[in-house]
Short mmCIF file of C-alpha atoms in Angstrom, two decimals:
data_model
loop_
_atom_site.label_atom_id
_atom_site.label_comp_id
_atom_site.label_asym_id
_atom_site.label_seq_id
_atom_site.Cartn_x
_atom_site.Cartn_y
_atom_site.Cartn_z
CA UNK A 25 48.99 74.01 64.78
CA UNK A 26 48.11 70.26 64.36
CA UNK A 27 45.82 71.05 61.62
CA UNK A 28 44.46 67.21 61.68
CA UNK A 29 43.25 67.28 64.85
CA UNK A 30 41.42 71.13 64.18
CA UNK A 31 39.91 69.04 61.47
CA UNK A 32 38.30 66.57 63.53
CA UNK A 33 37.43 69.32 66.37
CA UNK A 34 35.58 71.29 63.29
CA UNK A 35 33.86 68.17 61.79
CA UNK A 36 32.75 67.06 65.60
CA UNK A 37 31.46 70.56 66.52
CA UNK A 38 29.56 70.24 62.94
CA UNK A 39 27.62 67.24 63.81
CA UNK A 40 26.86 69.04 67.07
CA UNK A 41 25.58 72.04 65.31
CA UNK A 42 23.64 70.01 62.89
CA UNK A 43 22.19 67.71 65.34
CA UNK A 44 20.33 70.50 67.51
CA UNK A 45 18.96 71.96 63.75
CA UNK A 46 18.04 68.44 63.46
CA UNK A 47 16.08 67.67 66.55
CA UNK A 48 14.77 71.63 66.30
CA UNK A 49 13.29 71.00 62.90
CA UNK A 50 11.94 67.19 64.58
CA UNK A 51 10.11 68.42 67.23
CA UNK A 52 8.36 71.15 64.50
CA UNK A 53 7.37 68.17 62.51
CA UNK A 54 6.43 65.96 65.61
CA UNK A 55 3.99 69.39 67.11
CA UNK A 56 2.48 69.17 63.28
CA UNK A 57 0.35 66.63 62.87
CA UNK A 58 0.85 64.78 59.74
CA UNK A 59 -0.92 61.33 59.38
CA UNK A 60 -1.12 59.84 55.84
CA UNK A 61 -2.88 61.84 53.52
CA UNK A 62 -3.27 65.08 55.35
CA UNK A 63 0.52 65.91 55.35
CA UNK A 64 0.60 69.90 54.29
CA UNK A 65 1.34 71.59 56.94
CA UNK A 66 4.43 69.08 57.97
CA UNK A 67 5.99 69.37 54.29
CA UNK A 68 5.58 73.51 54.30
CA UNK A 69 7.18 73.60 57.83
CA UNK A 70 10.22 71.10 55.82
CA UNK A 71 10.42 72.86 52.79
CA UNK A 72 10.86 76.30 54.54
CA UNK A 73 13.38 74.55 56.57
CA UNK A 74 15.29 73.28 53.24
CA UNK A 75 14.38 76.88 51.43
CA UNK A 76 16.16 78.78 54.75
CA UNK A 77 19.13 76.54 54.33
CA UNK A 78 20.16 77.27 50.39
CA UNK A 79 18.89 74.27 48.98
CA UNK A 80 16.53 73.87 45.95
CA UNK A 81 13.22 72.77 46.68
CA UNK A 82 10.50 70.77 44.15
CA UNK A 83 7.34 70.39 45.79
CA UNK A 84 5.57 67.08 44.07
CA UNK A 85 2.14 67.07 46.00
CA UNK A 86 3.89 67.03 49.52
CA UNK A 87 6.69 65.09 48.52
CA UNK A 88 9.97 67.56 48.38
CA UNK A 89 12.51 66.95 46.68
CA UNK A 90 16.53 68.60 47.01
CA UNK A 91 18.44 68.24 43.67
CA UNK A 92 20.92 70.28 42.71
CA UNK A 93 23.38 70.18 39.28
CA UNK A 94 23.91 66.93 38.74
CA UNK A 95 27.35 64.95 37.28
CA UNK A 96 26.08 62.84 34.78
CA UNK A 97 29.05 61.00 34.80
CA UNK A 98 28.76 59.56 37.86
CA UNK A 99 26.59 57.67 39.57
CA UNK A 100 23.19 59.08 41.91
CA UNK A 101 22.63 58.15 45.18
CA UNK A 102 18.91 58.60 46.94
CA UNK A 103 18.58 59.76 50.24
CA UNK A 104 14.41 59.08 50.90
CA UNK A 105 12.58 59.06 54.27
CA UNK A 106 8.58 59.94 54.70
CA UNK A 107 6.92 62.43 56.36
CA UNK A 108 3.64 61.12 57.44
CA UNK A 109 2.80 59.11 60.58
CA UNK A 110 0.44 56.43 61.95
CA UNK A 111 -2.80 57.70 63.47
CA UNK A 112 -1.92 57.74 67.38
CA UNK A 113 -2.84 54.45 69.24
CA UNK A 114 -4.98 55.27 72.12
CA UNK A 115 -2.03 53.89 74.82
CA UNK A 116 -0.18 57.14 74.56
CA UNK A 117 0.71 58.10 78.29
CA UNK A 118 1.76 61.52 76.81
CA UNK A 119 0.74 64.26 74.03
CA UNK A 120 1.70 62.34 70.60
CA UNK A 121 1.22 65.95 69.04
CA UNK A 122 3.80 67.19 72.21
CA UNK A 123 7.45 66.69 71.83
CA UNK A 124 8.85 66.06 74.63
CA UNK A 125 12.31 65.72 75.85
CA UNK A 126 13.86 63.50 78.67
CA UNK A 127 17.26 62.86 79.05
CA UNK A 128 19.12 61.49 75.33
CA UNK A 129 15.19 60.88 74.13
CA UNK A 130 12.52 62.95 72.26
CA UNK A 131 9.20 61.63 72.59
CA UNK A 132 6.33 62.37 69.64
CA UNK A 133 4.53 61.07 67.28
CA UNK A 134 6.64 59.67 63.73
CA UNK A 135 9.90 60.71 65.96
CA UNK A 136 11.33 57.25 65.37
CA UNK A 137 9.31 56.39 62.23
CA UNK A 138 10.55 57.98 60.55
CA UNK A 139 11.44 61.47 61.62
CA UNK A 140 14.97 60.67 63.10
CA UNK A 141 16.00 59.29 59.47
CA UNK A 142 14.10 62.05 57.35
CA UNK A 143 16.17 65.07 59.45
CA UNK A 144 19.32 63.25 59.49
CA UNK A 145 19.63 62.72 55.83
CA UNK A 146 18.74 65.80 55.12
CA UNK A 147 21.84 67.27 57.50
CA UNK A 148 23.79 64.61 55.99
CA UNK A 149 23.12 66.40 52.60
CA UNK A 150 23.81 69.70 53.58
CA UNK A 151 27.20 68.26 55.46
CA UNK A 152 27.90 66.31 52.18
CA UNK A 153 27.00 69.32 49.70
CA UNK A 154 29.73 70.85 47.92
CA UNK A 155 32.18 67.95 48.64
CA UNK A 156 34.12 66.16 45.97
CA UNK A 157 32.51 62.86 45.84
CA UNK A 158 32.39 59.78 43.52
CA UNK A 159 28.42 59.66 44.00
CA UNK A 160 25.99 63.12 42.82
CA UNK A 161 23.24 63.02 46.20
CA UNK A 162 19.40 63.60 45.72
CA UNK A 163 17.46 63.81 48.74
CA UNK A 164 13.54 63.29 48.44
CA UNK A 165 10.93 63.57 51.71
CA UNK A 166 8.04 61.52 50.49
CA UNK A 167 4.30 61.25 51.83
CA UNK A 168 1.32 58.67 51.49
CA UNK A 169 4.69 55.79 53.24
CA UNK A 170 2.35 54.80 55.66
CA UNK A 171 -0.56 53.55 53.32
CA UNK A 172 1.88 53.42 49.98
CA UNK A 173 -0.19 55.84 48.69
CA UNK A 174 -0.75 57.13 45.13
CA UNK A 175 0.24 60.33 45.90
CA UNK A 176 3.68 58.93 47.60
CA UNK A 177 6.84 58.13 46.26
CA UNK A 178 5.06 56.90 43.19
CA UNK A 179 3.84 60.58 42.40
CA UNK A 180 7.58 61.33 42.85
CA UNK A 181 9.25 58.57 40.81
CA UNK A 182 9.21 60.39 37.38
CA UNK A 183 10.50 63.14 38.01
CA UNK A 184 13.55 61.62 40.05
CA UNK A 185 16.92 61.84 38.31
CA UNK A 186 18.40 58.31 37.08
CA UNK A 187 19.14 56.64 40.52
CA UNK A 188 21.57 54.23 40.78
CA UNK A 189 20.97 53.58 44.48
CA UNK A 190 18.65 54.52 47.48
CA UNK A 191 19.57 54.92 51.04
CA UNK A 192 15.97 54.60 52.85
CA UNK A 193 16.05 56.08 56.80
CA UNK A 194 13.54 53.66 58.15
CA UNK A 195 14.93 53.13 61.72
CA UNK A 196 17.54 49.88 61.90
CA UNK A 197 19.23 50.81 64.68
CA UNK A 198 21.81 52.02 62.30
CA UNK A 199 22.26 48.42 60.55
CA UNK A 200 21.99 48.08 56.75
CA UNK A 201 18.51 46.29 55.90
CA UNK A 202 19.33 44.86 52.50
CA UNK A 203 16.12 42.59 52.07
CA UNK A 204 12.57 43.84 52.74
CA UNK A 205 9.61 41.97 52.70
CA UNK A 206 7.09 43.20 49.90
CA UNK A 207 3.42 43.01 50.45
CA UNK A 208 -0.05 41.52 48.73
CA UNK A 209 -3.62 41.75 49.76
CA UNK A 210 -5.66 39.60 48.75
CA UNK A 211 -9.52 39.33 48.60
CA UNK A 212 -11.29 35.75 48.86
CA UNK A 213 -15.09 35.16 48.48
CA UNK A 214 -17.00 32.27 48.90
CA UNK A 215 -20.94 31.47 47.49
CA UNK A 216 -23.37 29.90 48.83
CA UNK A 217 -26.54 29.32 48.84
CA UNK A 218 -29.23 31.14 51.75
CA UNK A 219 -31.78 28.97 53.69
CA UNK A 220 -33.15 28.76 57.07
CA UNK A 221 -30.95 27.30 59.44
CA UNK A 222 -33.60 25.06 61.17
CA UNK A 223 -34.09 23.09 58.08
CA UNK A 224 -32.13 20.96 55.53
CA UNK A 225 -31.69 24.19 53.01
CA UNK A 226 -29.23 26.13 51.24
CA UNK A 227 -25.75 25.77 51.20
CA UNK A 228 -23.25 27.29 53.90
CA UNK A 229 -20.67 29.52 52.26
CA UNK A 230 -18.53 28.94 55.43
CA UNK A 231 -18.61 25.62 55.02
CA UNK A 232 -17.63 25.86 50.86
CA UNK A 233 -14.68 28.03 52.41
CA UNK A 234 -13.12 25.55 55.03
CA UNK A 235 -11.42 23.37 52.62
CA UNK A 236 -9.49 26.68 50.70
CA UNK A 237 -8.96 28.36 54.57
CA UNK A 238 -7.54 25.14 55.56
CA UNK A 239 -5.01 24.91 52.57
CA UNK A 240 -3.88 28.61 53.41
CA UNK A 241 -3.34 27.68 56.89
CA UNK A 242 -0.96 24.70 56.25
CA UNK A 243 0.65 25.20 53.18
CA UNK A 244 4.40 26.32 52.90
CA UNK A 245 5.87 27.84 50.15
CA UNK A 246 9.60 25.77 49.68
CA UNK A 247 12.14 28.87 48.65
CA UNK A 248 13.57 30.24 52.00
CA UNK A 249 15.78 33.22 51.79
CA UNK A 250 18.80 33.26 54.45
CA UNK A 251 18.02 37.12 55.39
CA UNK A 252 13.97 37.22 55.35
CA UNK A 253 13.04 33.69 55.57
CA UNK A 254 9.69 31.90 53.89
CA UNK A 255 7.34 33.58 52.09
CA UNK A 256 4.17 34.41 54.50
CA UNK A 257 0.74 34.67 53.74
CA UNK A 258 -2.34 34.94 56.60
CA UNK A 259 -5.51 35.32 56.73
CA UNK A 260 -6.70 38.58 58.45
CA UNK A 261 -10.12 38.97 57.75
CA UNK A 262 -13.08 36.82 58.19
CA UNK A 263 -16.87 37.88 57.54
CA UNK A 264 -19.77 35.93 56.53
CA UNK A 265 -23.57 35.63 57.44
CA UNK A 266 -26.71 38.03 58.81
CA UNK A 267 -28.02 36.37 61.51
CA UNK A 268 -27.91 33.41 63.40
CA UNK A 269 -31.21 31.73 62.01
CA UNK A 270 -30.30 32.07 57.96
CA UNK A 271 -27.62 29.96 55.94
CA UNK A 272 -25.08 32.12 55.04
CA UNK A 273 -24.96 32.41 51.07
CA UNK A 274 -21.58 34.49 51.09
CA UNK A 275 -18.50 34.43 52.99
CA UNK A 276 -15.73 36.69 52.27
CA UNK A 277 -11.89 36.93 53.81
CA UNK A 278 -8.56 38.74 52.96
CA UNK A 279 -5.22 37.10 52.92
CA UNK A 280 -1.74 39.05 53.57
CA UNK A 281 1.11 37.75 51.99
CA UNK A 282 4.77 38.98 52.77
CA UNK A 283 6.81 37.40 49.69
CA UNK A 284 10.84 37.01 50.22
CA UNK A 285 13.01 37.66 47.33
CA UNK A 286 12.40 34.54 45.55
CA UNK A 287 8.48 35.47 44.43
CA UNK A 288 7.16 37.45 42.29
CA UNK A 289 3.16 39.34 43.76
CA UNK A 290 1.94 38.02 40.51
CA UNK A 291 3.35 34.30 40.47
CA UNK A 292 2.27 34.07 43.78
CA UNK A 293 -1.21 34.83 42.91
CA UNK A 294 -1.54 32.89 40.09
CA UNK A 295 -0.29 30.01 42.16
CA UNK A 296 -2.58 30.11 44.66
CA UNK A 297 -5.80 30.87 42.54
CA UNK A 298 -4.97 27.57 41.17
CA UNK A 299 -5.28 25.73 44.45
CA UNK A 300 -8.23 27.14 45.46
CA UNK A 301 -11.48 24.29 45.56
CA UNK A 302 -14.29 26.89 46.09
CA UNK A 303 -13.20 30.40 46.47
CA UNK A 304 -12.30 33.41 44.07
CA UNK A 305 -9.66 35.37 44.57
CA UNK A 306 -8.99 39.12 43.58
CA UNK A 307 -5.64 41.13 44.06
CA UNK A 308 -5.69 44.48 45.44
CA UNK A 309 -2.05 45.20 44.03
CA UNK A 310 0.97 43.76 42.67
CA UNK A 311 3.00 46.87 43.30
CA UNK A 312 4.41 46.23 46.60
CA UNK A 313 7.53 44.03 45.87
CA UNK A 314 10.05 42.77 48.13
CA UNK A 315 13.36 44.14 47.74
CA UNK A 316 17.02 43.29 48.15
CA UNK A 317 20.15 44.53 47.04
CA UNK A 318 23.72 42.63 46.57
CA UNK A 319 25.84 42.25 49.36
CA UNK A 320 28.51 43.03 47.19
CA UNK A 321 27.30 46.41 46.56
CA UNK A 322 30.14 49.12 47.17
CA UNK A 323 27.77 50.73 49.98
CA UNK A 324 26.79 47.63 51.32
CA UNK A 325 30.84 46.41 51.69
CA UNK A 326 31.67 49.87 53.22
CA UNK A 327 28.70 49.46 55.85
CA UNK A 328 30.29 46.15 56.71
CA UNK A 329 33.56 47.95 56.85
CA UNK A 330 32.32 50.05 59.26
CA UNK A 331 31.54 47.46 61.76
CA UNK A 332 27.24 47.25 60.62
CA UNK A 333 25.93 43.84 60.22
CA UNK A 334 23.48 43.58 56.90
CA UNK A 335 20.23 41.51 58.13
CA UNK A 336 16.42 41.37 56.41
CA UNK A 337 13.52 43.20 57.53
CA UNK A 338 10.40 42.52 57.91
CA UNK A 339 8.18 45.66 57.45
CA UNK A 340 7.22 47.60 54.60
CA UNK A 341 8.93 50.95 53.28
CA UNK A 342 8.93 53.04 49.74
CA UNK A 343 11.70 50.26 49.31
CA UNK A 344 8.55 48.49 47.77
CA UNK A 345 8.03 50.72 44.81
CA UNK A 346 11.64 51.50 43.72
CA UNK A 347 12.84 50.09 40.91
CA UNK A 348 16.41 50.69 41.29
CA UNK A 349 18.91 48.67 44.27
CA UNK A 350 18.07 50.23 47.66
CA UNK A 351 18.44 49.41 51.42
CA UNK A 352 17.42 50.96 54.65
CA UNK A 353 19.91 52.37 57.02
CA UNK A 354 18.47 54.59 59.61
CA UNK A 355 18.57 55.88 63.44
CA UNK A 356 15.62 54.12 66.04
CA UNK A 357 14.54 50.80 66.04
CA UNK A 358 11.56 49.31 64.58
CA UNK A 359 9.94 47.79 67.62
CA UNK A 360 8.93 51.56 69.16
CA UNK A 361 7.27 52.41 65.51
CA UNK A 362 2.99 52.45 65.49
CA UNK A 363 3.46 52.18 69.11
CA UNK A 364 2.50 54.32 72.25
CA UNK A 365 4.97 56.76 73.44
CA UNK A 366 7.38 56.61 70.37
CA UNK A 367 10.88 58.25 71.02
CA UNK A 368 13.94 58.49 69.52
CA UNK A 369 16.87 59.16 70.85
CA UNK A 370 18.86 62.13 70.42
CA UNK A 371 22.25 60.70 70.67
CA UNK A 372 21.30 58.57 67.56
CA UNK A 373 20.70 61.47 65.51
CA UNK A 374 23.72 62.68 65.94
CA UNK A 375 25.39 59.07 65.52
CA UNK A 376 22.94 58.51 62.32
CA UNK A 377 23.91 62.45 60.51
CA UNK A 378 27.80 61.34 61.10
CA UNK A 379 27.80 57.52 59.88
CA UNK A 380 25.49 58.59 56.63
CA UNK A 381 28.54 61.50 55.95
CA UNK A 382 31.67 58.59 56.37
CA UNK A 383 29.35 56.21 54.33
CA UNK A 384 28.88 58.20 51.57
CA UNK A 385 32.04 60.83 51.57
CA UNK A 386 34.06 57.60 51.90
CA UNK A 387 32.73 55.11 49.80
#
């Protein structure tokens, strides 16, 4: 018998096997709704899944987390996707709350973001468990992604193991994302002073605004970064005034900022609190940093190894509140995610569960 080539027949018929538990256990998750906040029934469905399968289970609020006996001489690696979905947008041509298969895709709600990462790390894991590896795996499904909510990853964070590195299943397409955008919201206010709008009274809390809006508007911040570019910040929000006959003595607006790698959520405020002519500011968080992890990174040089091409991404993840090196790597791509008829496909499952087991077993 050629036993190297039973090997590979065994490990292919594995990923088969694992890939219809994995797209079973999706479309339980996609028929469950599970929006931000109001995740229970998704994470009970998951951890009964993870409970039938052998694996140790700590519920954290509805984040679930799978760690077994640890080395302590080597090194941990996370394995972290979310749970909760988007509210459905009303474009939806099917049921969001349906899964639905046609040909290689699955339609549903949070199929591509980020249910095609959270089930394929978790069969990676189980493929992975029991191997001898240079690496001990923890794999955590969080909640609250969505809104970064307090009941999230950050209710999970202390009682994670030391990590030394986080693989995050946000859909890339399967491309390492080692540079993520972190976010700020910022309030601005305006005063002014009311009067009627016929005569020569009060003063215009628009107008006291312009000069700060203006500044916003046209002002670049100089440190580019090659994978995520300059540092972004918009204003979103405008509201001022009560009718159209009375000065408006307040006007209030909220700024997004998307910092690159080079600035810091609270430098950034500070800086632009002290260009501001007429209007207050007030941050709503600095928590949500942007990330990036070394090129050089052992994972990061095995991904490129493997043919991936590291890039930057723009959106958002849990990647924000880790404090430990982290990237995402995951099945889908991020243009179908928050949008009407979300899929992902099933052939990238299977391609995701079996490039996460080289990665990592290989490494």
């Amino acid at each position: 018998m050629n036993y190297e080539l039973f090997r590979i027949f065994a490990s292919i018929m594995d990923i088969q096997a694992y890939t219809q538990e994995a797209v079973g256990l999706l479309k339980l998750l996609i028929s469950t709704p599970s929006v931000s906040r109001d995740e229970t029934d998704a994470a009970d469905i998951l951890a009964d899944f993870i409970g039938k399968c052998g694996l140790p289970c700590q519920r954290i609020g509805n984040n679930l987390l799978v760690c077994e006996q640890l080395d302590t001489e080597k090194p941990t690696v996370l394995l972290c996707a979310h749970i909760d979905t988007v509210k459905p947008v009303s474009t939806w041509t099917l049921d969001p709350f349906t899964p639905t298969i046609e040909g290689d895709r699955l339609y549903g709600l949070g199929s591509n973001d980020c249910g095609g990462g959270l089930v394929s790390l978790l069969q990676a894991y189980r493929c992975l468990r029991g191997r001898t590896m240079k690496y001990n795996l923890v794999y955590l499904a969080s909640c609250e992604e969505e809104v970064s909510g307090a009941n999230g990853f950050s209710l999970a964070l202390p009682q994670l193991p030391k990590i030394d590195v986080a693989i995050v299943g946000e859909p890339t397409g399967m491309q390492p994302a080692i540079a993520e955008r972190g976010l700020m919201v910022i309030d601005g206010v305006a005063h002014g002073k009311s009067g009627h709008a016929a005569r020569n009274e009060g003063v215009n809390a628009i107008y006291e605004a312009l000069d700060d809006l203006v500044w916003l508007r046209d002002y670049r911040f100089t440190k580019e970064s090659a994978l995520l570019g300059a540092t972004k910040m918009t204003v979103t929000v405008l509201n001022s005034g009560t009718q159209h006959n009375v000065v408006p003595d307040e006007c209030r607006f909220v700024i997004d900022v998307r910092p690159n790698e080079y600035y810091e959520n609270e430098y950034l405020f500070a800086f632009l609190k002290k260009h501001m002519k007429k209007c207050e500011l007030t941050a709503r968080s600095f928590r949500l940093r942007s990330s990036h992890i070394d090129e050089e990174h052992p994972l990061i040089q095995h991904c490129k190894a493997m043919g991936m091409q590291p890039f930057g991404s723009p959106t958002l993840s849990d990647q924000a509140l880790m404090p430990f090196p982290s990237f995402k790597l995951g099945p889908g791509d991020s243009a179908r995610s928050h949008s009407a008829d979300e899929y992902i496909g099933i052939s990238e499952i299977a391609n995701a569960i079996e490039t996460y087991v080289q990665l990592i077993a290989n490494c």
